[in-house]
PDB file of C-alpha atoms in Angstrom:
ATOM      1  CA  MET B  13      42.212  30.425  -2.258  1.00  0.00           C
ATOM      2  CA  SER B  14      42.830  26.803  -2.975  1.00  0.00           C
ATOM      3  CA  GLY B  15      42.382  25.522  -6.463  1.00  0.00           C
ATOM      4  CA  GLY B  16      40.196  22.628  -5.403  1.00  0.00           C
ATOM      5  CA  THR B  17      36.645  22.394  -6.527  1.00  0.00           C
ATOM      6  CA  HIS B  18      33.890  23.208  -4.121  1.00  0.00           C
ATOM      7  CA  GLU B  19      30.593  21.339  -4.046  1.00  0.00           C
ATOM      8  CA  ARG B  20      27.580  23.530  -4.004  1.00  0.00           C
ATOM      9  CA  SER B  21      25.340  22.946  -1.104  1.00  0.00           C
ATOM     10  CA  GLY B  22      21.679  22.973  -1.816  1.00  0.00           C
ATOM     11  CA  PRO B  23      18.424  21.504  -0.660  1.00  0.00           C
ATOM     12  CA  GLU B  24      18.628  17.775  -0.305  1.00  0.00           C
ATOM     13  CA  HIS B  25      16.153  15.614  -2.141  1.00  0.00           C
ATOM     14  CA  ARG B  26      15.386  12.404  -0.336  1.00  0.00           C
ATOM     15  CA  ALA B  27      12.972   9.658  -1.122  1.00  0.00           C
ATOM     16  CA  PRO B  28      10.008   9.693   1.210  1.00  0.00           C
ATOM     17  CA  ALA B  29      10.551   7.473   4.202  1.00  0.00           C
ATOM     18  CA  ALA B  30       8.460   4.369   4.589  1.00  0.00           C
ATOM     19  CA  PRO B  31       5.554   4.798   6.986  1.00  0.00           C
ATOM     20  CA  THR B  32       6.359   3.753  10.506  1.00  0.00           C
ATOM     21  CA  ASP B  33       4.383   3.102  13.609  1.00  0.00           C
ATOM     22  CA  ALA B  34       5.075   4.150  17.172  1.00  0.00           C
ATOM     23  CA  SER B  35       7.759   1.504  17.553  1.00  0.00           C
ATOM     24  CA  GLY B  36       9.729   2.937  14.653  1.00  0.00           C
ATOM     25  CA  GLY B  37       9.388   0.038  12.243  1.00  0.00           C
ATOM     26  CA  THR B  38       7.527  -0.228   8.998  1.00  0.00           C
ATOM     27  CA  PRO B  39       4.269  -2.211   9.105  1.00  0.00           C
ATOM     28  CA  GLU B  40       5.829  -5.191   7.319  1.00  0.00           C
ATOM     29  CA  ASP B  41       8.754  -5.287   9.774  1.00  0.00           C
ATOM     30  CA  LEU B  42       6.593  -5.385  12.877  1.00  0.00           C
ATOM     31  CA  PRO B  43       6.157  -8.683  14.715  1.00  0.00           C
ATOM     32  CA  VAL B  44       2.750 -10.284  14.415  1.00  0.00           C
ATOM     33  CA  PRO B  45       0.963 -10.590  17.776  1.00  0.00           C
ATOM     34  CA  ARG B  46       0.629 -14.274  18.598  1.00  0.00           C
ATOM     35  CA  GLY B  47      -2.902 -13.694  19.848  1.00  0.00           C
ATOM     36  CA  LEU B  48      -3.935 -12.464  16.404  1.00  0.00           C
ATOM     37  CA  VAL B  49      -2.657 -15.636  14.763  1.00  0.00           C
ATOM     38  CA  VAL B  50      -4.420 -17.805  17.351  1.00  0.00           C
ATOM     39  CA  LEU B  51      -7.652 -15.835  16.913  1.00  0.00           C
ATOM     40  CA  ASP B  52      -7.545 -16.319  13.144  1.00  0.00           C
ATOM     41  CA  ILE B  53      -7.027 -20.071  13.467  1.00  0.00           C
ATOM     42  CA  VAL B  54      -9.786 -20.388  16.082  1.00  0.00           C
ATOM     43  CA  LEU B  55     -12.244 -18.415  13.942  1.00  0.00           C
ATOM     44  CA  LYS B  56     -11.571 -20.586  10.906  1.00  0.00           C
ATOM     45  CA  THR B  57     -11.912 -23.777  12.962  1.00  0.00           C
ATOM     46  CA  VAL B  58     -15.237 -22.682  14.472  1.00  0.00           C
ATOM     47  CA  LEU B  59     -16.476 -21.556  11.054  1.00  0.00           C
ATOM     48  CA  LEU B  60     -15.645 -24.952   9.581  1.00  0.00           C
ATOM     49  CA  TRP B  61     -17.570 -26.653  12.382  1.00  0.00           C
ATOM     50  CA  LEU B  62     -20.596 -24.387  11.821  1.00  0.00           C
ATOM     51  CA  VAL B  63     -20.511 -25.066   8.089  1.00  0.00           C
ATOM     52  CA  VAL B  64     -20.365 -28.847   8.504  1.00  0.00           C
ATOM     53  CA  ARG B  65     -23.032 -28.850  11.223  1.00  0.00           C
ATOM     54  CA  THR B  66     -25.396 -26.741   9.137  1.00  0.00           C
ATOM     55  CA  ALA B  67     -24.791 -28.749   5.965  1.00  0.00           C
ATOM     56  CA  ILE B  68     -25.671 -31.965   7.801  1.00  0.00           C
ATOM     57  CA  ASP B  69     -28.753 -30.524   9.501  1.00  0.00           C
ATOM     58  CA  PRO B  70     -30.003 -27.167   8.124  1.00  0.00           C
ATOM     59  CA  SER B  71     -32.752 -27.092  10.754  1.00  0.00           C
ATOM     60  CA  TRP B  72     -30.073 -26.821  13.459  1.00  0.00           C
ATOM     61  CA  GLY B  73     -29.100 -23.437  12.073  1.00  0.00           C
ATOM     62  CA  ASN B  74     -32.682 -22.389  11.230  1.00  0.00           C
ATOM     63  CA  LEU B  75     -31.660 -22.326   7.569  1.00  0.00           C
ATOM     64  CA  GLU B  76     -34.302 -24.564   6.035  1.00  0.00           C
ATOM     65  CA  GLY B  77     -35.329 -23.071   2.706  1.00  0.00           C
ATOM     66  CA  LYS B  78     -32.540 -20.469   2.894  1.00  0.00           C
ATOM     67  CA  ALA B  79     -30.028 -22.123   0.542  1.00  0.00           C
ATOM     68  CA  PRO B  80     -27.965 -23.759   3.310  1.00  0.00           C
ATOM     69  CA  MET B  81     -25.644 -25.540   0.874  1.00  0.00           C
ATOM     70  CA  PHE B  82     -24.902 -22.310  -0.966  1.00  0.00           C
ATOM     71  CA  ARG B  83     -23.954 -20.713   2.332  1.00  0.00           C
ATOM     72  CA  ALA B  84     -21.917 -23.756   3.333  1.00  0.00           C
ATOM     73  CA  ILE B  85     -19.837 -23.297   0.176  1.00  0.00           C
ATOM     74  CA  THR B  86     -19.662 -19.498   0.022  1.00  0.00           C
ATOM     75  CA  TYR B  87     -18.421 -18.706   3.527  1.00  0.00           C
ATOM     76  CA  PRO B  88     -15.469 -21.144   3.585  1.00  0.00           C
ATOM     77  CA  MET B  89     -14.441 -19.803   0.168  1.00  0.00           C
ATOM     78  CA  LEU B  90     -14.505 -16.244   1.491  1.00  0.00           C
ATOM     79  CA  ALA B  91     -12.500 -17.211   4.575  1.00  0.00           C
ATOM     80  CA  ALA B  92      -9.936 -18.990   2.381  1.00  0.00           C
ATOM     81  CA  VAL B  93      -9.389 -16.172  -0.146  1.00  0.00           C
ATOM     82  CA  LEU B  94      -6.368 -14.538   1.480  1.00  0.00           C
ATOM     83  CA  PRO B  95      -4.581 -17.789   2.447  1.00  0.00           C
ATOM     84  CA  ALA B  96      -5.107 -19.033  -1.124  1.00  0.00           C
ATOM     85  CA  ILE B  97      -3.674 -15.832  -2.613  1.00  0.00           C
ATOM     86  CA  TRP B  98      -0.570 -16.082  -0.426  1.00  0.00           C
ATOM     87  CA  VAL B  99      -0.074 -19.747  -1.374  1.00  0.00           C
ATOM     88  CA  VAL B 100      -0.289 -18.856  -5.074  1.00  0.00           C
ATOM     89  CA  ARG B 101       2.183 -16.013  -4.559  1.00  0.00           C
ATOM     90  CA  SER B 102       4.603 -18.463  -2.988  1.00  0.00           C
ATOM     91  CA  TRP B 103       4.195 -20.991  -5.815  1.00  0.00           C
ATOM     92  CA  ARG B 104       4.834 -18.332  -8.441  1.00  0.00           C
ATOM     93  CA  GLY B 105       7.941 -17.088  -6.681  1.00  0.00           C
ATOM     94  CA  LEU B 106       6.618 -13.564  -6.191  1.00  0.00           C
ATOM     95  CA  PRO B 107       8.313 -11.269  -3.647  1.00  0.00           C
ATOM     96  CA  GLU B 108       7.563 -12.381  -0.124  1.00  0.00           C
ATOM     97  CA  ARG B 109       5.125 -10.332   1.904  1.00  0.00           C
ATOM     98  CA  PRO B 110       4.062 -10.999   5.491  1.00  0.00           C
ATOM     99  CA  PHE B 111       0.671 -12.652   5.695  1.00  0.00           C
ATOM    100  CA  PRO B 112      -2.027 -10.043   6.525  1.00  0.00           C
ATOM    101  CA  TRP B 113      -3.349 -11.657   9.700  1.00  0.00           C
ATOM    102  CA  LEU B 114      -5.497  -8.723  10.788  1.00  0.00           C
ATOM    103  CA  ALA B 115      -7.165  -8.396   7.389  1.00  0.00           C
ATOM    104  CA  ASP B 116      -7.767 -12.156   7.351  1.00  0.00           C
ATOM    105  CA  VAL B 117      -9.376 -12.013  10.801  1.00  0.00           C
ATOM    106  CA  LEU B 118     -11.697  -9.231   9.626  1.00  0.00           C
ATOM    107  CA  VAL B 119     -12.720 -11.150   6.500  1.00  0.00           C
ATOM    108  CA  THR B 120     -13.271 -14.401   8.415  1.00  0.00           C
ATOM    109  CA  ALA B 121     -15.301 -12.666  11.129  1.00  0.00           C
ATOM    110  CA  THR B 122     -17.840 -11.468   8.555  1.00  0.00           C
ATOM    111  CA  CYS B 123     -18.808 -15.086   7.880  1.00  0.00           C
ATOM    112  CA  PHE B 124     -20.292 -15.599  11.348  1.00  0.00           C
ATOM    113  CA  ASN B 125     -23.218 -13.177  11.318  1.00  0.00           C
ATOM    114  CA  ASP B 126     -25.338 -15.346   9.037  1.00  0.00           C
ATOM    115  CA  PHE B 127     -24.831 -18.617  10.891  1.00  0.00           C
ATOM    116  CA  LEU B 128     -25.127 -17.186  14.395  1.00  0.00           C
ATOM    117  CA  GLY B 129     -27.896 -14.744  13.500  1.00  0.00           C
ATOM    118  CA  ASN B 130     -30.073 -17.522  12.101  1.00  0.00           C
ATOM    119  CA  ARG B 131     -29.079 -20.088  14.733  1.00  0.00           C
ATOM    120  CA  LEU B 132     -30.078 -17.705  17.547  1.00  0.00           C
ATOM    121  CA  ASP B 133     -33.059 -16.389  15.568  1.00  0.00           C
ATOM    122  CA  LEU B 134     -31.756 -12.834  15.903  1.00  0.00           C
ATOM    123  CA  TYR B 135     -32.947 -11.754  12.460  1.00  0.00           C
ATOM    124  CA  ASP B 136     -36.556 -12.250  13.556  1.00  0.00           C
ATOM    125  CA  ALA B 137     -36.246 -11.515  17.278  1.00  0.00           C
ATOM    126  CA  VAL B 138     -34.245  -8.266  17.026  1.00  0.00           C
ATOM    127  CA  THR B 139     -35.676  -5.749  14.571  1.00  0.00           C
ATOM    128  CA  TRP B 140     -32.426  -3.832  14.034  1.00  0.00           C
ATOM    129  CA  PHE B 141     -30.102  -6.845  13.867  1.00  0.00           C
ATOM    130  CA  ASP B 142     -30.131  -7.137  10.066  1.00  0.00           C
ATOM    131  CA  ASP B 143     -29.359  -3.427   9.673  1.00  0.00           C
ATOM    132  CA  ALA B 144     -26.492  -3.660  12.147  1.00  0.00           C
ATOM    133  CA  VAL B 145     -25.088  -6.679  10.325  1.00  0.00           C
ATOM    134  CA  HIS B 146     -25.009  -4.916   6.955  1.00  0.00           C
ATOM    135  CA  PHE B 147     -23.274  -1.907   8.477  1.00  0.00           C
ATOM    136  CA  LEU B 148     -20.695  -3.859  10.497  1.00  0.00           C
ATOM    137  CA  VAL B 149     -19.911  -6.469   7.835  1.00  0.00           C
ATOM    138  CA  ASN B 150     -19.164  -3.799   5.254  1.00  0.00           C
ATOM    139  CA  ALA B 151     -17.124  -1.837   7.796  1.00  0.00           C
ATOM    140  CA  ALA B 152     -14.994  -4.918   8.501  1.00  0.00           C
ATOM    141  CA  LEU B 153     -14.536  -5.720   4.808  1.00  0.00           C
ATOM    142  CA  ALA B 154     -13.639  -2.108   4.013  1.00  0.00           C
ATOM    143  CA  ALA B 155     -11.050  -2.081   6.795  1.00  0.00           C
ATOM    144  CA  ALA B 156      -9.562  -5.286   5.366  1.00  0.00           C
ATOM    145  CA  VAL B 157      -9.439  -3.760   1.868  1.00  0.00           C
ATOM    146  CA  VAL B 158      -7.618  -0.688   3.174  1.00  0.00           C
ATOM    147  CA  LEU B 159      -5.098  -2.799   5.095  1.00  0.00           C
ATOM    148  CA  LEU B 160      -4.430  -4.879   1.977  1.00  0.00           C
ATOM    149  CA  TRP B 161      -4.487  -2.232  -0.727  1.00  0.00           C
ATOM    150  CA  CYS B 162      -3.402   1.030   0.892  1.00  0.00           C
ATOM    151  CA  THR B 163      -0.640   2.506   3.026  1.00  0.00           C
ATOM    152  CA  PRO B 164      -0.561   5.486   5.394  1.00  0.00           C
ATOM    153  CA  ALA B 165       0.751   7.519   2.442  1.00  0.00           C
ATOM    154  CA  THR B 166      -2.303   6.787   0.277  1.00  0.00           C
ATOM    155  CA  ARG B 167      -4.535   9.804  -0.277  1.00  0.00           C
ATOM    156  CA  LEU B 168      -7.809   9.710   1.618  1.00  0.00           C
ATOM    157  CA  ARG B 169      -9.925   9.930  -1.520  1.00  0.00           C
ATOM    158  CA  ASP B 170      -8.104   6.917  -2.969  1.00  0.00           C
ATOM    159  CA  VAL B 171      -8.564   4.980   0.267  1.00  0.00           C
ATOM    160  CA  LEU B 172     -12.298   5.667   0.267  1.00  0.00           C
ATOM    161  CA  ALA B 173     -12.647   4.919  -3.446  1.00  0.00           C
ATOM    162  CA  ARG B 174     -11.020   1.505  -3.125  1.00  0.00           C
ATOM    163  CA  ALA B 175     -12.829   0.541   0.063  1.00  0.00           C
ATOM    164  CA  VAL B 176     -16.259   1.596  -1.180  1.00  0.00           C
ATOM    165  CA  ALA B 177     -15.768   0.110  -4.663  1.00  0.00           C
ATOM    166  CA  VAL B 178     -14.866  -3.355  -3.404  1.00  0.00           C
ATOM    167  CA  THR B 179     -17.318  -3.624  -0.522  1.00  0.00           C
ATOM    168  CA  THR B 180     -20.261  -2.106  -2.383  1.00  0.00           C
ATOM    169  CA  SER B 181     -19.678  -4.461  -5.318  1.00  0.00           C
ATOM    170  CA  LEU B 182     -19.664  -7.442  -2.966  1.00  0.00           C
ATOM    171  CA  ALA B 183     -22.764  -6.155  -1.175  1.00  0.00           C
ATOM    172  CA  LEU B 184     -24.591  -5.656  -4.470  1.00  0.00           C
ATOM    173  CA  ALA B 185     -23.753  -9.187  -5.606  1.00  0.00           C
ATOM    174  CA  TRP B 186     -25.041 -10.553  -2.284  1.00  0.00           C
ATOM    175  CA  GLU B 187     -28.251  -8.521  -2.432  1.00  0.00           C
ATOM    176  CA  ILE B 188     -28.982  -9.707  -5.980  1.00  0.00           C
ATOM    177  CA  TRP B 189     -28.618 -13.307  -4.859  1.00  0.00           C
ATOM    178  CA  GLU B 190     -30.656 -12.704  -1.699  1.00  0.00           C
ATOM    179  CA  TYR B 191     -33.425 -10.914  -3.614  1.00  0.00           C
ATOM    180  CA  ARG B 192     -33.667 -13.810  -6.057  1.00  0.00           C
ATOM    181  CA  ALA B 193     -33.604 -16.399  -3.265  1.00  0.00           C
ATOM    182  CA  PHE B 194     -36.437 -14.834  -1.255  1.00  0.00           C
ATOM    183  CA  ILE B 195     -38.590 -13.163  -3.912  1.00  0.00           C
ATOM    184  CA  ASP B 196     -40.783 -16.256  -4.202  1.00  0.00           C
ATOM    185  CA  ARG B 197     -41.769 -15.996  -0.555  1.00  0.00           C
ATOM    186  CA  ILE B 198     -45.158 -14.308  -0.288  1.00  0.00           C
ATOM    187  CA  GLY B 199     -44.263 -12.508   2.921  1.00  0.00           C
ATOM    188  CA  GLU B 200     -41.070 -11.044   1.441  1.00  0.00           C
ATOM    189  CA  ARG B 201     -42.293 -10.160  -2.024  1.00  0.00           C
ATOM    190  CA  PHE B 202     -43.489  -6.625  -1.318  1.00  0.00           C
ATOM    191  CA  SER B 203     -40.809  -5.598   1.186  1.00  0.00           C
ATOM    192  CA  ALA B 204     -37.732  -7.100  -0.447  1.00  0.00           C
ATOM    193  CA  HIS B 205     -37.009  -4.145  -2.755  1.00  0.00           C
ATOM    194  CA  ALA B 206     -37.147  -1.501  -0.026  1.00  0.00           C
ATOM    195  CA  ASP B 207     -35.125  -3.714   2.297  1.00  0.00           C
ATOM    196  CA  THR B 208     -32.460  -4.185  -0.393  1.00  0.00           C
ATOM    197  CA  LEU B 209     -32.066  -0.435  -0.937  1.00  0.00           C
ATOM    198  CA  GLY B 210     -31.769   0.134   2.801  1.00  0.00           C
ATOM    199  CA  ASP B 211     -29.186  -2.632   3.146  1.00  0.00           C
ATOM    200  CA  LEU B 212     -27.064  -1.165   0.336  1.00  0.00           C
ATOM    201  CA  GLY B 213     -27.209   2.275   1.927  1.00  0.00           C
ATOM    202  CA  LEU B 214     -26.141   0.923   5.309  1.00  0.00           C
ATOM    203  CA  GLY B 215     -23.398  -1.093   3.655  1.00  0.00           C
ATOM    204  CA  TRP B 216     -22.047   2.016   1.924  1.00  0.00           C
ATOM    205  CA  ALA B 217     -22.036   3.917   5.225  1.00  0.00           C
ATOM    206  CA  GLY B 218     -20.301   1.014   6.964  1.00  0.00           C
ATOM    207  CA  ALA B 219     -17.622   0.901   4.255  1.00  0.00           C
ATOM    208  CA  VAL B 220     -16.860   4.603   4.694  1.00  0.00           C
ATOM    209  CA  VAL B 221     -16.664   4.273   8.481  1.00  0.00           C
ATOM    210  CA  GLY B 222     -14.456   1.167   8.298  1.00  0.00           C
ATOM    211  CA  ALA B 223     -12.017   2.866   5.934  1.00  0.00           C
ATOM    212  CA  LEU B 224     -11.898   6.022   8.051  1.00  0.00           C
ATOM    213  CA  LEU B 225     -11.190   3.999  11.198  1.00  0.00           C
ATOM    214  CA  VAL B 226      -8.075   2.507   9.617  1.00  0.00           C
ATOM    215  CA  VAL B 227      -6.894   5.888   8.329  1.00  0.00           C
ATOM    216  CA  THR B 228      -7.500   7.474  11.739  1.00  0.00           C
ATOM    217  CA  THR B 229      -5.513   4.700  13.415  1.00  0.00           C
ATOM    218  CA  TRP B 230      -2.613   5.233  11.022  1.00  0.00           C
ATOM    219  CA  ARG B 231      -2.638   8.988  11.661  1.00  0.00           C
ATOM    220  CA  ARG B 232      -2.666   8.364  15.403  1.00  0.00           C
ATOM    221  CA  GLN B 233       0.329   6.035  15.093  1.00  0.00           C
ATOM    222  CA  GLU B 234       2.216   8.701  13.156  1.00  0.00           C
ATOM    223  CA  GLN B 235       1.494  11.251  15.881  1.00  0.00           C
ATOM    224  CA  LEU B 236       2.695   8.880  18.593  1.00  0.00           C
ATOM    225  CA  ALA B 237       5.864   8.296  16.596  1.00  0.00           C
ATOM    226  CA  GLY B 238       6.446  12.050  16.415  1.00  0.00           C
ATOM    227  CA  LEU B 239       5.868  12.198  12.691  1.00  0.00           C
ATOM    228  CA  GLY B 240       3.926  14.952  11.029  1.00  0.00           C
ATOM    229  CA  PRO B 241       1.722  14.347   8.031  1.00  0.00           C
ATOM    230  CA  ALA B 242       3.639  13.819   4.818  1.00  0.00           C
ATOM    231  CA  GLU B 243       4.153  17.072   2.958  1.00  0.00           C
ATOM    232  CA  PRO B 244       2.882  17.217  -0.606  1.00  0.00           C
ATOM    233  CA  GLU B 245       5.533  16.868  -3.274  1.00  0.00           C
ATOM    234  CA  HIS B 246       6.456  20.013  -5.235  1.00  0.00           C
ATOM    235  CA  ARG B 247       7.712  19.843  -8.770  1.00  0.00           C
ATOM    236  CA  ALA B 248      10.570  22.039  -9.805  1.00  0.00           C
ATOM    237  CA  GLY B 249       9.360  24.841 -11.987  1.00  0.00           C
TER     238      GLY B 249
END
């Protein structure tokens, strides 16, 4: 026997690999589809035009008596949240992160339902339009929250908690403002409370569905990449 030392082989402990998609790269390494960037810019440009047009002539958007100036301020602010955050990050010298184009598209898209719904008179002409809007808007916002705040390794309960907490808080703030804005209308006074509860319920359901869609997409990408679900960590006893 030689007098050299022998290293004991044992189970290797490796740090969990970063989540990958079907192409083998991590989400932050993947190229951004040019069409997504163009879509985001187009949406913001059209939104700006709608805001200016409505602010000049509220009757054009059927928004007389519906706080048109408040809407003209709120929606551009919402659409500018993510770009503003990334600008501040750059100014403060924080670690660079790719701009979340898909999340920004989802957030910006939620600003259109109000303008287009009122302009085309869909809220009055289509009985289920308002319900669909509350469901879809919260689904889109929840998906954006998950894309921004979670990874494929995040536990499902944490994904749902974050998505529902953020979107439901935003929905509640909106409903409080909307209730106060329309409570003085005789025709809305007796139905506003029930409508608000229904809207919040639909918003909650939309948030859950939006979050689950993102998680399902991530799981599908892992399967296509030949990756199994991450195994739970075991502590040494």
